[in-house]
Tab-separated table of C-alpha atoms in Angstrom:
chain	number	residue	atom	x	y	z
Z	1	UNK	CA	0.000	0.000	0.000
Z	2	UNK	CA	1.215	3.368	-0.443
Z	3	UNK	CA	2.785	4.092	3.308
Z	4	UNK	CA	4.948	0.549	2.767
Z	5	UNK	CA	5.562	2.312	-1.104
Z	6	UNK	CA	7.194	4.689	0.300
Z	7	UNK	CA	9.366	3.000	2.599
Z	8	UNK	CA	10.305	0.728	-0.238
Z	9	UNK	CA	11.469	4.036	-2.144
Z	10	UNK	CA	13.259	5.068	0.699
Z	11	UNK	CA	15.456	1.737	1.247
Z	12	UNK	CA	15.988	1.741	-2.518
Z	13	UNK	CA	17.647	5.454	-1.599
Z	14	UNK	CA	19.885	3.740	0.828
Z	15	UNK	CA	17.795	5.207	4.018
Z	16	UNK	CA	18.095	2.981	7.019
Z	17	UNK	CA	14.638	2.129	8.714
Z	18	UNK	CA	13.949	0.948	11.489
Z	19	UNK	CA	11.235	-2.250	12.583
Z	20	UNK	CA	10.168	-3.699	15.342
Z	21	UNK	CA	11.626	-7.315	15.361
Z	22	UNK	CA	9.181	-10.256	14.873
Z	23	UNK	CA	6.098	-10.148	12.324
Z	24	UNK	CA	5.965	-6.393	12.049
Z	25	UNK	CA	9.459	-6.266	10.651
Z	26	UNK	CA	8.686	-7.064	7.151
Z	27	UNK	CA	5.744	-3.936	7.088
Z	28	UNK	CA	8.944	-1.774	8.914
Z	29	UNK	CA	5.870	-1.043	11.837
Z	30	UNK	CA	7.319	0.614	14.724
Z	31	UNK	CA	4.778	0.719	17.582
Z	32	UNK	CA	7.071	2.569	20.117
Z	33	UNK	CA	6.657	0.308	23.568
Z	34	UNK	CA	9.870	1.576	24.729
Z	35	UNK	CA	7.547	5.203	25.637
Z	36	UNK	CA	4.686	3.141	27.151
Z	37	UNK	CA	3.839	-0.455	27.308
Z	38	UNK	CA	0.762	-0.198	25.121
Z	39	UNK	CA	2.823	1.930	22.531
Z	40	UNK	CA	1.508	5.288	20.967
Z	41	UNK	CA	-2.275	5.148	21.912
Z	42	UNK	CA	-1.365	6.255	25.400
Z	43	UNK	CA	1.241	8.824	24.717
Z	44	UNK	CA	-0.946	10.502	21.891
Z	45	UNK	CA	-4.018	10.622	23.714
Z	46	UNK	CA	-2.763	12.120	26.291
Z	47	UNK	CA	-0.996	14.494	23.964
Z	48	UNK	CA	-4.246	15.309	22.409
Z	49	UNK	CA	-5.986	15.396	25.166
Z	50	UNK	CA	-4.323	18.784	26.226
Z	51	UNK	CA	-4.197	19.911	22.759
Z	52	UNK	CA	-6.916	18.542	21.033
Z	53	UNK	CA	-5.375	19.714	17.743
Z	54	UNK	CA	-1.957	18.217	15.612
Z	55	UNK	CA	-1.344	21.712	14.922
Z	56	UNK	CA	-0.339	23.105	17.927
Z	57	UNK	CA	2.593	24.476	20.161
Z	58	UNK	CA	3.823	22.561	23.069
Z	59	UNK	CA	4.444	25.716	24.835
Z	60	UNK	CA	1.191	27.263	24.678
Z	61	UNK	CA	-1.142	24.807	24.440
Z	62	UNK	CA	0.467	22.418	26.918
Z	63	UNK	CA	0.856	21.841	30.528
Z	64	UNK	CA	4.468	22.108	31.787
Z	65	UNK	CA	3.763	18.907	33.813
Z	66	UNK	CA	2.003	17.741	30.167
Z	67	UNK	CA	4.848	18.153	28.234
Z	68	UNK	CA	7.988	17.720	30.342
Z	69	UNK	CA	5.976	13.765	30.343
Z	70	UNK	CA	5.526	14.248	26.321
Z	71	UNK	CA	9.076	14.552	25.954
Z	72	UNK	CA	10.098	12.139	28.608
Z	73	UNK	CA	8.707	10.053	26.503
Z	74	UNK	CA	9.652	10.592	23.466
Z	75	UNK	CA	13.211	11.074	24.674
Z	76	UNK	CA	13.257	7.616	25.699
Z	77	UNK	CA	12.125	6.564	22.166
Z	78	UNK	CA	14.790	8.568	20.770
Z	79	UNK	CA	17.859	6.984	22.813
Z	80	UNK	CA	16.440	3.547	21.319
Z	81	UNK	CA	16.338	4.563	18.092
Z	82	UNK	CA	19.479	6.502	18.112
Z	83	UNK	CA	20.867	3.216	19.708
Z	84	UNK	CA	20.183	1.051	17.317
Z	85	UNK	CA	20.882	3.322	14.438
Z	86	UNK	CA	24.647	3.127	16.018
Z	87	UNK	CA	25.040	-0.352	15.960
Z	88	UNK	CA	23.628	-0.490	12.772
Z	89	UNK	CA	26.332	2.177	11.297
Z	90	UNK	CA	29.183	0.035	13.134
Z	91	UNK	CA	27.679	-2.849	11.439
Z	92	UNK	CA	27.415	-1.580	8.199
Z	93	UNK	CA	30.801	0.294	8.492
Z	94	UNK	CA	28.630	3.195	8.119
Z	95	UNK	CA	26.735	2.548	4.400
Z	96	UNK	CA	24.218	5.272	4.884
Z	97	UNK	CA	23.592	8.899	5.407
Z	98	UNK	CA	19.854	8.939	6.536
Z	99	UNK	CA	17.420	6.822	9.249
Z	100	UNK	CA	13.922	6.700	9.651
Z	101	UNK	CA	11.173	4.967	11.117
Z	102	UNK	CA	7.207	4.350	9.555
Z	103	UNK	CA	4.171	5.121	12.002
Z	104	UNK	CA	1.404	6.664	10.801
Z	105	UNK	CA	0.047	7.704	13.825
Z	106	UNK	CA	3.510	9.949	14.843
Z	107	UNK	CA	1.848	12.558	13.356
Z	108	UNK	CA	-0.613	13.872	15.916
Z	109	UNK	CA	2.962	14.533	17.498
Z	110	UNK	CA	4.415	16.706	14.109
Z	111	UNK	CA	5.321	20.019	16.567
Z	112	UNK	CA	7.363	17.726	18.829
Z	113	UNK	CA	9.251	16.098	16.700
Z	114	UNK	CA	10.624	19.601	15.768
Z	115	UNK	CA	12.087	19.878	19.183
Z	116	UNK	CA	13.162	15.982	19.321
Z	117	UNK	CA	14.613	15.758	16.053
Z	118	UNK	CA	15.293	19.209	15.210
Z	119	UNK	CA	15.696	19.386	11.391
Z	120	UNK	CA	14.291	16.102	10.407
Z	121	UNK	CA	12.361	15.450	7.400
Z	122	UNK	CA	8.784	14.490	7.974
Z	123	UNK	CA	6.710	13.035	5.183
Z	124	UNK	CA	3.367	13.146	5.323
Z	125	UNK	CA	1.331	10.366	3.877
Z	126	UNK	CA	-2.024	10.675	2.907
Z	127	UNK	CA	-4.981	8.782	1.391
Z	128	UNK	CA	-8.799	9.616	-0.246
Z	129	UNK	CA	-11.042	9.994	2.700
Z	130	UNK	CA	-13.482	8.199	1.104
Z	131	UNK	CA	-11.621	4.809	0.968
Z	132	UNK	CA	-10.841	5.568	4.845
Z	133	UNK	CA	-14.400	6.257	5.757
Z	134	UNK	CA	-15.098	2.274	3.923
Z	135	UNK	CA	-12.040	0.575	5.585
Z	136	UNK	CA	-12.922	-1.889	8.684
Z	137	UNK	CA	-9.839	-0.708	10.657
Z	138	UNK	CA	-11.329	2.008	12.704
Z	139	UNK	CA	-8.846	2.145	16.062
Z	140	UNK	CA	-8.273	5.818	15.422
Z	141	UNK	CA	-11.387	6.766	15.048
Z	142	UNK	CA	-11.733	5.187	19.053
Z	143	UNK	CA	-9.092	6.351	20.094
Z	144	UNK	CA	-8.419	10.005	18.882
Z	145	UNK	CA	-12.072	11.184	17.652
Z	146	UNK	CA	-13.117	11.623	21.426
Z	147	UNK	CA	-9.856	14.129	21.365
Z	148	UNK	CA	-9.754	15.968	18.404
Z	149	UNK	CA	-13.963	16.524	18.954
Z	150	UNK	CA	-14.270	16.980	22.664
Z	151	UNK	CA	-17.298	18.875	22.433
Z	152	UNK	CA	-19.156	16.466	20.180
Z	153	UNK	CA	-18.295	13.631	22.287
Z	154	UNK	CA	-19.604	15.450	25.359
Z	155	UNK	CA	-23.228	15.869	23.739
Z	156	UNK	CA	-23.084	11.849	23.561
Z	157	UNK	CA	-24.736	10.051	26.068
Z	158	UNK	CA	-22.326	7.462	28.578
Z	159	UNK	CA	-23.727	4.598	26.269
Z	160	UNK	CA	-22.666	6.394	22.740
Z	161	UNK	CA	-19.446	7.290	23.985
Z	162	UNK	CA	-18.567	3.694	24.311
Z	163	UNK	CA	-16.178	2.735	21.743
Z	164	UNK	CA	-18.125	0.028	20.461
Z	165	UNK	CA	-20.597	2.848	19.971
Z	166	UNK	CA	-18.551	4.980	18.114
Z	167	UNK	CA	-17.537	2.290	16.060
Z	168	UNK	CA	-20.010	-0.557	16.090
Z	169	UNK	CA	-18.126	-4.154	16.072
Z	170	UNK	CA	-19.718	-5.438	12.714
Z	171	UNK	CA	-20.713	-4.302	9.299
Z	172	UNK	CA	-20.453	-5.690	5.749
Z	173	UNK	CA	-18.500	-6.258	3.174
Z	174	UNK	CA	-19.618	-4.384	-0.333
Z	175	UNK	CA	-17.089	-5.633	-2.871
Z	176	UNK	CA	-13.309	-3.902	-0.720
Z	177	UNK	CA	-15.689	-1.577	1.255
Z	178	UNK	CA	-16.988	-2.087	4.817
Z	179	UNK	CA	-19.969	-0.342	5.511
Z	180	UNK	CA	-21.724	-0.461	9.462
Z	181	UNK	CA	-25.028	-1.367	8.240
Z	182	UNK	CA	-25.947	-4.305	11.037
Z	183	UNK	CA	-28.865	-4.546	11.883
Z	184	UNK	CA	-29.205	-1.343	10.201
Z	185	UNK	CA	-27.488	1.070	8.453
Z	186	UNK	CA	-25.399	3.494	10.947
Z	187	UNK	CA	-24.491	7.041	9.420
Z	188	UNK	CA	-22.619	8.009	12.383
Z	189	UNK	CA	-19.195	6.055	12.796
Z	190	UNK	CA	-18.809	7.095	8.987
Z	191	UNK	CA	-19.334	10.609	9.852
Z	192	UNK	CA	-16.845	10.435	12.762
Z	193	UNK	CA	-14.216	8.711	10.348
Z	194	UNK	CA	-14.630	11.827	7.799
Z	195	UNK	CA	-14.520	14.041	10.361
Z	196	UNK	CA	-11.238	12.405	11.990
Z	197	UNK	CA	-9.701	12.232	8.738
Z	198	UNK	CA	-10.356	15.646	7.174
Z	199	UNK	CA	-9.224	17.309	10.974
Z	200	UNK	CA	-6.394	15.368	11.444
Z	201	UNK	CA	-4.855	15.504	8.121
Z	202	UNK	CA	-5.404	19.194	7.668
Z	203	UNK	CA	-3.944	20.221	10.856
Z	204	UNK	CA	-1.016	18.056	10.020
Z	205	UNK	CA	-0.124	19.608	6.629
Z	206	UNK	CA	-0.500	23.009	8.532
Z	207	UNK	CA	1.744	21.793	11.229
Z	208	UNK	CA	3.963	21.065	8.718
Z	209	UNK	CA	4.182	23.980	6.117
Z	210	UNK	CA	4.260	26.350	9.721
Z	211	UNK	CA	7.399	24.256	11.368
Z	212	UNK	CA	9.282	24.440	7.684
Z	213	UNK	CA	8.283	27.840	6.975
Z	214	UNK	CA	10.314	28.701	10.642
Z	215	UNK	CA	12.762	26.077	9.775
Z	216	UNK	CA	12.190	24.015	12.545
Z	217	UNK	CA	11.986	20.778	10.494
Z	218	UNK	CA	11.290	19.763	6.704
Z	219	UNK	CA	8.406	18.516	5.644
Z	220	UNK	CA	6.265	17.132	2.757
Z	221	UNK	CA	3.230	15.548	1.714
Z	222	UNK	CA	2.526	12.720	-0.287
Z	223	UNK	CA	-0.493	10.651	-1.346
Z	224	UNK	CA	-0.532	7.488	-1.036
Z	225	UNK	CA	-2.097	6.416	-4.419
Z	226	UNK	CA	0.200	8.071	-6.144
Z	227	UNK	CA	2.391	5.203	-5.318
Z	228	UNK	CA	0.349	2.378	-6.921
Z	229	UNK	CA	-1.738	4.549	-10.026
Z	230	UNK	CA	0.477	5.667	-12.849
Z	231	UNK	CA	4.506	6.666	-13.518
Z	232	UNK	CA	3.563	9.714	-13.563
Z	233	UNK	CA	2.211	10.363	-10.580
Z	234	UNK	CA	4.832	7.936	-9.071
Z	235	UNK	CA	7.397	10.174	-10.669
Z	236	UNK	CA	5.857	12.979	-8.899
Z	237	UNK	CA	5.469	11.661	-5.403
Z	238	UNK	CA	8.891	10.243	-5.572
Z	239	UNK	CA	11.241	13.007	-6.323
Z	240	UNK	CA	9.179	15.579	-3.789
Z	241	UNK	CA	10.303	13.120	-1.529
Z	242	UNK	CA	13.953	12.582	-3.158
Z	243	UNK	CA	14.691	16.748	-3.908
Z	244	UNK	CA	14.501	16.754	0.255
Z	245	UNK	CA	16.662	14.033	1.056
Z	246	UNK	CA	19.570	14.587	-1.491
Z	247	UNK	CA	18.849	18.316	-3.007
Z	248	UNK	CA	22.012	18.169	-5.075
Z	249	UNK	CA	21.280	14.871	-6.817
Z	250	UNK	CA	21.291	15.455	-10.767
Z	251	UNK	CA	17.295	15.070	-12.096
Z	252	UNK	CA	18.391	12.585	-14.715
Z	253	UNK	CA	20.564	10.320	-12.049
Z	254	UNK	CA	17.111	11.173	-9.732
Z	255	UNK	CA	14.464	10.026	-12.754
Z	256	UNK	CA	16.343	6.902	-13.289
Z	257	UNK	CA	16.370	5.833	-10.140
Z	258	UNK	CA	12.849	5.971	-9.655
Z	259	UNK	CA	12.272	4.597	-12.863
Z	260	UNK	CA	13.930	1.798	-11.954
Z	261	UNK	CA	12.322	1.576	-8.505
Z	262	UNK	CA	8.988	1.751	-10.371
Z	263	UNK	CA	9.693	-1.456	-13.084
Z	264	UNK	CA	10.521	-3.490	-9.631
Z	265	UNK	CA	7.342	-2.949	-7.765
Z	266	UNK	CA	5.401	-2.787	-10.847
Z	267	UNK	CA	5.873	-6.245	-11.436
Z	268	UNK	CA	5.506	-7.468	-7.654
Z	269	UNK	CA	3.047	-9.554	-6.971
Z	270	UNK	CA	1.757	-7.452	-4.668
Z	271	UNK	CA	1.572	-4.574	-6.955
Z	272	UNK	CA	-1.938	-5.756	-8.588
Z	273	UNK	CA	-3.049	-6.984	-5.090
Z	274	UNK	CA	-2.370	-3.159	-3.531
Z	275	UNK	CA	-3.513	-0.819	-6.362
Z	276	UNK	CA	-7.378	-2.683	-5.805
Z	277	UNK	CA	-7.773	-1.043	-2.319
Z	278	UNK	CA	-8.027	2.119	-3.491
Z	279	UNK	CA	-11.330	4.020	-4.979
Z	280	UNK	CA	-12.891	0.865	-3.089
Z	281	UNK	CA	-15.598	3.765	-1.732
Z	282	UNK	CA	-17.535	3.271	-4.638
Z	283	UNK	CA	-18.446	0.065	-4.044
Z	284	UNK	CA	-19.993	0.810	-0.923
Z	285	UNK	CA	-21.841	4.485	-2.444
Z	286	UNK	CA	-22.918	2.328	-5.694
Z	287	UNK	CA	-24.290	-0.535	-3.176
Z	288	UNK	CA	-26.176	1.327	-0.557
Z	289	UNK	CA	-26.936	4.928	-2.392
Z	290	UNK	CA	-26.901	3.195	-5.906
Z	291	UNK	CA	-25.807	6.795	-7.362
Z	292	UNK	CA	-22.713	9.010	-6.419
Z	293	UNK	CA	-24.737	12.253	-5.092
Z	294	UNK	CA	-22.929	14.342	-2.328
Z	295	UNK	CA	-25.579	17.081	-2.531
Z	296	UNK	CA	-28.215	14.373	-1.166
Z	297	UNK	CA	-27.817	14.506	2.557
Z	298	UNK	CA	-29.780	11.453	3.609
Z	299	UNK	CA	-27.270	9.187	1.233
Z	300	UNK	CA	-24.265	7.239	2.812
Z	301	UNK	CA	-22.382	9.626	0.394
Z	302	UNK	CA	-24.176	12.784	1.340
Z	303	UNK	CA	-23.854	12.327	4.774
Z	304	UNK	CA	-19.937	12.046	4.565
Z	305	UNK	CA	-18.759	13.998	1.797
Z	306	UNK	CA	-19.369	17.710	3.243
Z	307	UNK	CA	-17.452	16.735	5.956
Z	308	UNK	CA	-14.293	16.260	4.511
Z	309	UNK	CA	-15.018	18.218	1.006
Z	310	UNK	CA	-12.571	20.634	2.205
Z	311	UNK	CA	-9.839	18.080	2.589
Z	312	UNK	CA	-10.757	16.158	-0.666
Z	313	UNK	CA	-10.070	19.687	-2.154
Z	314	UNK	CA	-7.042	20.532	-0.845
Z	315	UNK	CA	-5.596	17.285	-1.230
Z	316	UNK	CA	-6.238	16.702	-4.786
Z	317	UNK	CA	-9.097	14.220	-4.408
Z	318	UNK	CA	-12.039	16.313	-5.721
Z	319	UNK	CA	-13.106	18.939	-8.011
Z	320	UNK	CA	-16.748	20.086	-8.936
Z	321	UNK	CA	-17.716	19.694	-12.641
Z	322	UNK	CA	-16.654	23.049	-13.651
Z	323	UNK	CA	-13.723	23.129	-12.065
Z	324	UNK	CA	-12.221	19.669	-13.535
Z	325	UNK	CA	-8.871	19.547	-14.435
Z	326	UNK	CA	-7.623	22.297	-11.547
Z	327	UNK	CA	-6.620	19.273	-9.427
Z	328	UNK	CA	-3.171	19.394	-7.201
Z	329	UNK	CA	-0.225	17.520	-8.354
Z	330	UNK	CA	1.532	14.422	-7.371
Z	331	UNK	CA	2.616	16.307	-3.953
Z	332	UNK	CA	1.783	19.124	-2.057
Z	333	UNK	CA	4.339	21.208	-0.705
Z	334	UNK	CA	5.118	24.340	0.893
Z	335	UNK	CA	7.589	26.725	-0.499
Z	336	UNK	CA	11.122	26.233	0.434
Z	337	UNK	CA	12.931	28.183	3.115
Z	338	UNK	CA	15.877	29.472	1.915
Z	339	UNK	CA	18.875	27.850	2.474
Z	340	UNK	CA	16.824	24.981	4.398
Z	341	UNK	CA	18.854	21.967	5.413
Z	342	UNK	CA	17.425	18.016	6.060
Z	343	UNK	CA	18.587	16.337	8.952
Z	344	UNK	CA	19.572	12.941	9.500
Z	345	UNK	CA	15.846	11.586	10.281
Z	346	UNK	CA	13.220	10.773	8.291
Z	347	UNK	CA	9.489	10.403	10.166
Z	348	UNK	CA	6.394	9.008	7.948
Z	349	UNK	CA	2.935	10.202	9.014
């Protein structure tokens, strides 16, 4: 999928990431126990929980006993990581420049990373809302809705603000699409996972372009099906990520290694397997609405679409009728600062 797409294009760079040992190793999943024995959850939510934003600034918006733990915390992480990196240079005889790590959910945590790993690249990873809103893994939406919507999970009653509430435990399958329809069909948990993702995903990329604008880190975003659609967009995706890491590599020497890159995973076996998750949504609109019409509000499609329109928009994912063929690019970035340097740390989101 596309967040293991781009760690694949980062090892073919020669960046060093780090896994967990065991069965997450070959995914390069890093679920940070060395913070808190249950991993992130704990350490984000209680992030959150003070902050209720990703966009935010640790010394404003946080408790001094809040974020002295916060960085406890994340210190800790970062003497493992750094520790292993080490052995792994001595190992290697030192054989590369950068080191990184994939976990999506680091990036409710973008503004203190800045002052962790100050200059490290972060790369932002996102997909179409509308495939997210359909996908039966909805731990997020438990465990960082209640945070980022504090208000709207007050009005709830103790019952709905269960998190089998939230998020009921079944649904159905419609084609790739998972849709909470037992016994009945349930607009809410889909709202809450448009909601989640629009939020969190927009105040990331703010985050982001605010911490590179003041040069506190770099920063770029990425979508994720640009890594399994087309060479083009693959092209695209890949040297945003590329012009950060090595600004001084030559475009041709840069094109041909991602054309390369692109000819192995293209024929993968997994390649054909991967590119069918995505634009599963409209199995689910096509099954249940049985026509695509976000201006109908009592429609499974109506009743998600206007709230996370504004994120389809800016991300690339949607354009009215008239306004077809103004979509984004490949990657959306901010502009450069001048003179802005990438540290030794990469971070996906």
């Amino acid at each position: 999928s596309g967040t293991r797409g781009v760690v694949s294009l980062l090892l073919s760079m020669g960046v060093y990431m780090l896994a967990d040992k065991g069965a997450a190793e070959c995914q390069y999943d890093v679920h940070a126990i060395e913070m808190h024995a249950a991993g992130w959850p704990p350490v984000v939510q209680g992030i959150l929980g003070q902050t209720h934003s990703a966009d935010f600034d640790p010394a404003a918006d946080m408790s001094e006993q809040g974020r002295r733990l916060a960085h406890r915390s994340l210190q800790r992480l970062a003497t493992r990581f750094r520790s292993r990196v080490q052995s792994e240079l001595v190992h290697t005889g030192g054989g590369f420049q950068h080191w990184g790590f994939k976990a999506p959910v680091s990036m409710y945590l973008l503004p203190l990373w800045a002052e962790v790993f100050p200059n490290c690249t972060f790369i932002h990873v996102v997909r179409d809302g509308r495939d997210m809103a359909f996908h039966w893994l909805q731990s997020p939406v438990k465990r960082y809705w209640p945070k980022l919507f504090p208000d709207h999970y007050a009005a709830l009653s103790p019952h709905a603000q269960r998190e089998n509430q939230l998020i009921p435990d079944h649904g159905s399958y419609f084609g790739r699409a998972y849709v909470y329809n037992v016994p009945r069909l349930n607009l809410a948990p889909h709202r809450r996972i448009a909601e989640l993702w629009e939020a969190s995903n927009l105040q990331v990329q703010a985050a982001g372009h605010r911490l590179r604008h003041s040069r506190a880190l770099d920063f770029v975003t990425v979508r994720s099906e640009d890594f399994v659609t087309t060479f083009a967009n693959y092209l695209g995706a890949s040297r945003a990520i590329m012009e950060l890491l090595e600004p001084s590599m030559d475009p041709v020497e840069m094109c041909c290694i991602v054309k390369s890159h692109w000819d192995h995973e293209h024929a993968s076996k997994g390649w054909g397997k991967s590119s069918k998750n995505y634009g599963k949504w409209r199995s689910a609109i096509q099954a249940v609405d049985r026509k695509e019409d976000p201006q109908d509000r009592n429609s499974l499609y109506g009743a998600i679409f206007p709230l996370m329109e504004k994120g389809l928009r800016n991300f690339g994912y949607y354009s009215p009728p008239k306004e077809r063929g103004g979509m984004i690019g490949a990657a959306a970035r901010s502009p450069p600062p001048a003179g802005g340097g990438v540290g030794a740390s990469t971070g996906g989101g």
